[in-house]
Every structure is written in structure tokens, then in C-alpha cells.
Amino acid sequence: MAAEQTLILVKPDGVARGLVGEVVSRIERKGYTIEALELRTLERETAEEHYGEHVDKPFFGELVDFITSGPLVAMCVSGDDAIVGMRTIMGATNPIEATPGSIRGDFATVIGENIVHGSDSTESATRELGIFFPDRVPG
Ligand SMILES: Nc1nc2c(ncn2[C@@H]2O[C@H](COP(=O)(O)OP(=O)(O)OP(=O)(O)O)[C@@H](O)[C@H]2O)c(=O)[nH]1
Ligand SMILES: [Mg+2]
């Protein structure tokens, strides 16, 4: 068990569908702490940096178009094993494989619009929190 911080995004589809409260509620109910929260619309440059690991994928352009298409809600979430724990709450990347009871399993149908993002490792969490909440990254 490790105390961790992770970057969670309610993506533009989640905000447009009015699911911010639902996602926040599930995070709080689980027992994690919301350390910081901001509604913002990403510049393309910021989105390309955030999704830099996917730059060579065929869907990269589509991904950046989507994540910059409207306001999103960025959160720094903390708790015991919060990185993997949040990925479990979110469900599998592809909503048709996400377990019912998970956010993607309950609210999404297509991979390109899957409501939430969560950091996938401690390295990703540090890098991504540095983009969205630089004040919250240790050191
Ligand atoms: N259109 C499209 N989008 C994809 C595809 N694969 C992944 N994505 C999108 O790209 C995002 C990032 O992919 P990954 O990092 O592999 O998946 P993930 O870690 O579960 O999702 P994130 O938390 O958003 O990073 C996914 O959440 C999807 O929205 C694909 O084949 N087509
Ligand atoms: Mg990812």
C-alpha cells in the first residue's frame, strides 16, 4: 500500500453529458481525496503534451481534437494506491469491455468517448500532474 496522487480528467464528453457530479461522487464514495479541481479547456499544445505517448498512433489527431473540443474537469486525487484504484473505478479503456459498475462500463459505449482519464503509473502521474497542477508535484 502506498499513498499516491493521480491525475483524473472528466473528459469533454463527460462534462457535456453532465457527469461531473457522478464521477466526483464515485471518487469520494470510494474514499479518495480531491486535492485540487479545475474546469478548463485545453490548448492543442497542452493536449499534445499530455497524450505525448500516443503521438505515433493512428488516432492521435482524433484524440487531440476530442480532448480540446470543450471544457474538461481536471483533478488531483490522492489516497492509498490511488493510481491503480482509480483505474479500477474507471474500467477498461474500451467501454464494451468495461465492467458494469465502473464509470466507463456504466456510462460509455465507444473507445473515443470514454468519459474519464486516469494516470496509468507513478511516472505518468508525476508527468501529468506536472502539466495540470505543477504546485502539487513533490520536489
Ligand atoms: N478513436 C480511438 N481512440 C482511442 C483508441 N485507443 C485509445 N483511444 C483513446 O485514447 C485514450 C488513451 O489511450 P490509452 O492511454 O491507451 O488508454 P487509457 O489509459 O485507458 O485512457 P486514458 O486514461 O484516457 O489515457 C483512450 O482513453 C481512448 O479515449 C482507438 O483505437 N481509437
Ligand atoms: Mg492512458
Coordinates of C-alpha atoms and ligand atoms in Angstrom, one line a residue:
M1 CA 0.0 0.0 0.0
A2 CA 1.3 3.4 -0.9
A3 CA -0.1 6.9 -0.5
E4 CA -0.3 8.2 -4.1
Q5 CA -1.6 11.1 -6.2
T6 CA -3.0 10.7 -9.6
L7 CA -4.4 12.9 -12.4
I8 CA -8.0 12.3 -13.2
L9 CA -9.8 14.1 -16.1
V10 CA -13.6 14.2 -16.7
K11 CA -13.2 14.5 -20.5
P12 CA -15.3 16.9 -22.6
D13 CA -17.9 14.2 -23.3
G14 CA -18.4 13.6 -19.5
V15 CA -18.7 17.4 -18.9
A16 CA -21.2 17.8 -21.8
R17 CA -23.3 15.0 -20.5
G18 CA -23.5 16.4 -17.0
L19 CA -21.5 13.5 -15.4
V20 CA -19.0 15.6 -13.4
G21 CA -21.0 15.1 -10.2
E22 CA -21.4 11.4 -10.8
V23 CA -17.6 11.0 -11.3
V24 CA -16.7 13.2 -8.3
S25 CA -19.2 11.3 -6.2
R26 CA -17.7 7.9 -7.0
I27 CA -14.2 9.2 -6.2
E28 CA -15.4 10.5 -2.8
R29 CA -17.5 7.4 -2.0
K30 CA -14.5 5.2 -2.6
G31 CA -12.6 7.1 0.0
Y32 CA -10.1 9.1 -2.1
T33 CA -9.5 12.8 -1.6
I34 CA -9.8 15.5 -4.2
E35 CA -6.8 17.7 -3.6
A36 CA -7.4 20.1 -6.5
L37 CA -10.0 20.6 -9.2
E38 CA -10.3 22.8 -12.2
L39 CA -12.6 23.3 -15.1
R40 CA -10.6 24.3 -18.2
T41 CA -10.5 23.9 -22.0
L42 CA -7.1 22.6 -23.2
E43 CA -4.9 24.3 -25.8
R44 CA -3.8 21.9 -28.6
E45 CA -0.2 22.2 -27.4
T46 CA -1.2 21.1 -23.8
A47 CA -3.3 18.2 -25.1
E48 CA -0.4 17.0 -27.4
E49 CA 2.0 17.1 -24.4
H50 CA -0.5 15.2 -22.2
Y51 CA -1.0 12.5 -24.8
G52 CA 2.6 12.5 -26.0
E53 CA 2.9 8.7 -25.5
H54 CA 0.3 8.3 -28.3
V55 CA 1.9 10.6 -30.9
D56 CA 2.6 7.8 -33.4
K57 CA -0.9 6.2 -33.1
P58 CA -3.3 6.5 -36.0
F59 CA -5.9 8.0 -33.7
F60 CA -3.7 10.7 -32.2
G61 CA -5.2 13.6 -34.2
E62 CA -8.7 12.4 -33.3
L63 CA -7.7 12.1 -29.7
V64 CA -6.3 15.7 -29.5
D65 CA -9.4 17.1 -31.4
F66 CA -11.7 15.4 -28.9
I67 CA -9.9 16.4 -25.7
T68 CA -9.7 20.0 -26.8
S69 CA -13.3 20.1 -28.1
G70 CA -14.8 21.6 -24.9
P71 CA -14.2 22.1 -21.2
L72 CA -12.9 19.3 -19.1
V73 CA -12.5 18.9 -15.4
A74 CA -9.0 18.1 -14.1
M75 CA -8.5 16.7 -10.6
C76 CA -5.6 15.8 -8.4
V77 CA -6.9 12.8 -6.5
S78 CA -5.0 11.2 -3.6
G79 CA -5.3 8.1 -1.5
D80 CA -3.9 4.6 -0.8
D81 CA -2.9 3.0 -4.1
A82 CA -4.9 5.7 -5.8
I83 CA -3.4 5.2 -9.3
V84 CA -4.5 1.6 -9.8
G85 CA -7.5 2.1 -7.6
M86 CA -8.8 4.9 -9.9
R87 CA -8.1 2.8 -13.0
T88 CA -10.3 0.1 -11.4
I89 CA -13.2 2.6 -10.8
M90 CA -12.8 3.9 -14.3
G91 CA -13.0 0.4 -16.0
A92 CA -11.3 -0.8 -19.2
T93 CA -10.3 1.7 -21.9
N94 CA -12.8 0.2 -24.3
P95 CA -16.3 0.7 -22.8
I96 CA -17.6 -2.5 -24.3
E97 CA -15.1 -4.4 -22.2
A98 CA -15.5 -2.2 -19.1
T99 CA -17.3 -4.0 -16.2
P100 CA -20.8 -2.7 -15.3
G101 CA -20.3 -0.8 -12.1
S102 CA -17.3 1.0 -13.5
I103 CA -17.6 4.6 -14.9
R104 CA -16.9 3.5 -18.4
G105 CA -18.9 0.4 -18.0
D106 CA -21.9 2.3 -16.8
F107 CA -21.8 5.5 -19.0
A108 CA -19.9 5.0 -22.2
T109 CA -20.2 3.0 -25.5
V110 CA -17.3 3.9 -27.7
I111 CA -13.5 4.0 -27.0
G112 CA -13.0 7.5 -28.4
E113 CA -15.5 8.9 -25.9
N114 CA -14.9 7.1 -22.6
I115 CA -15.7 9.9 -20.1
V116 CA -12.5 9.8 -17.9
H117 CA -8.8 9.7 -17.9
G118 CA -6.6 8.4 -15.1
S119 CA -2.8 8.2 -14.9
D120 CA -1.5 4.7 -15.6
S121 CA 1.7 4.6 -13.4
T122 CA 3.6 6.7 -10.9
E123 CA 5.8 8.1 -13.7
S124 CA 2.7 9.1 -15.7
A125 CA 1.1 10.6 -12.6
T126 CA 4.1 12.7 -11.9
R127 CA 4.4 13.8 -15.5
E128 CA 0.7 14.6 -16.0
L129 CA 0.2 16.3 -12.6
G130 CA 3.2 18.5 -13.7
I131 CA 1.2 19.6 -16.7
F132 CA -2.1 20.3 -14.9
F133 CA -1.2 21.0 -11.3
P134 CA 2.6 21.8 -11.1
D135 CA 2.2 23.0 -7.5
R136 CA 1.1 19.5 -6.4
V137 CA 4.2 17.6 -7.6
P138 CA 6.7 17.0 -4.9
G139 CA 10.2 18.4 -5.4
Ligands
LIG1 N1 -10.5 6.8 -31.6 C1 -9.8 6.0 -30.8 N2 -9.4 6.4 -29.6 C2 -8.6 5.5 -28.9 C3 -8.2 4.2 -29.4 N3 -7.4 3.6 -28.4 C4 -7.4 4.5 -27.4 N4 -8.1 5.6 -27.7 C5 -8.3 6.8 -26.9 O1 -7.1 7.2 -26.4 C6 -7.1 7.3 -25.0 C7 -5.8 7.0 -24.4 O2 -5.5 5.6 -24.6 P1 -4.8 4.8 -23.5 O3 -3.8 5.7 -22.8 O4 -4.2 3.6 -24.2 O5 -6.0 4.3 -22.6 P2 -6.3 4.7 -21.1 O6 -5.0 4.8 -20.4 O7 -7.3 3.7 -20.6 O8 -7.1 6.0 -21.3 P3 -6.7 7.4 -20.7 O9 -6.9 7.3 -19.2 O10 -7.6 8.4 -21.4 O11 -5.2 7.6 -21.0 C8 -8.2 6.3 -24.6 O12 -8.9 6.7 -23.4 C9 -9.2 6.5 -25.7 O13 -10.1 7.5 -25.5 C10 -8.6 3.8 -30.7 O14 -8.3 2.8 -31.2 N5 -9.4 4.7 -31.4
MG2 MG -3.6 6.3 -20.8

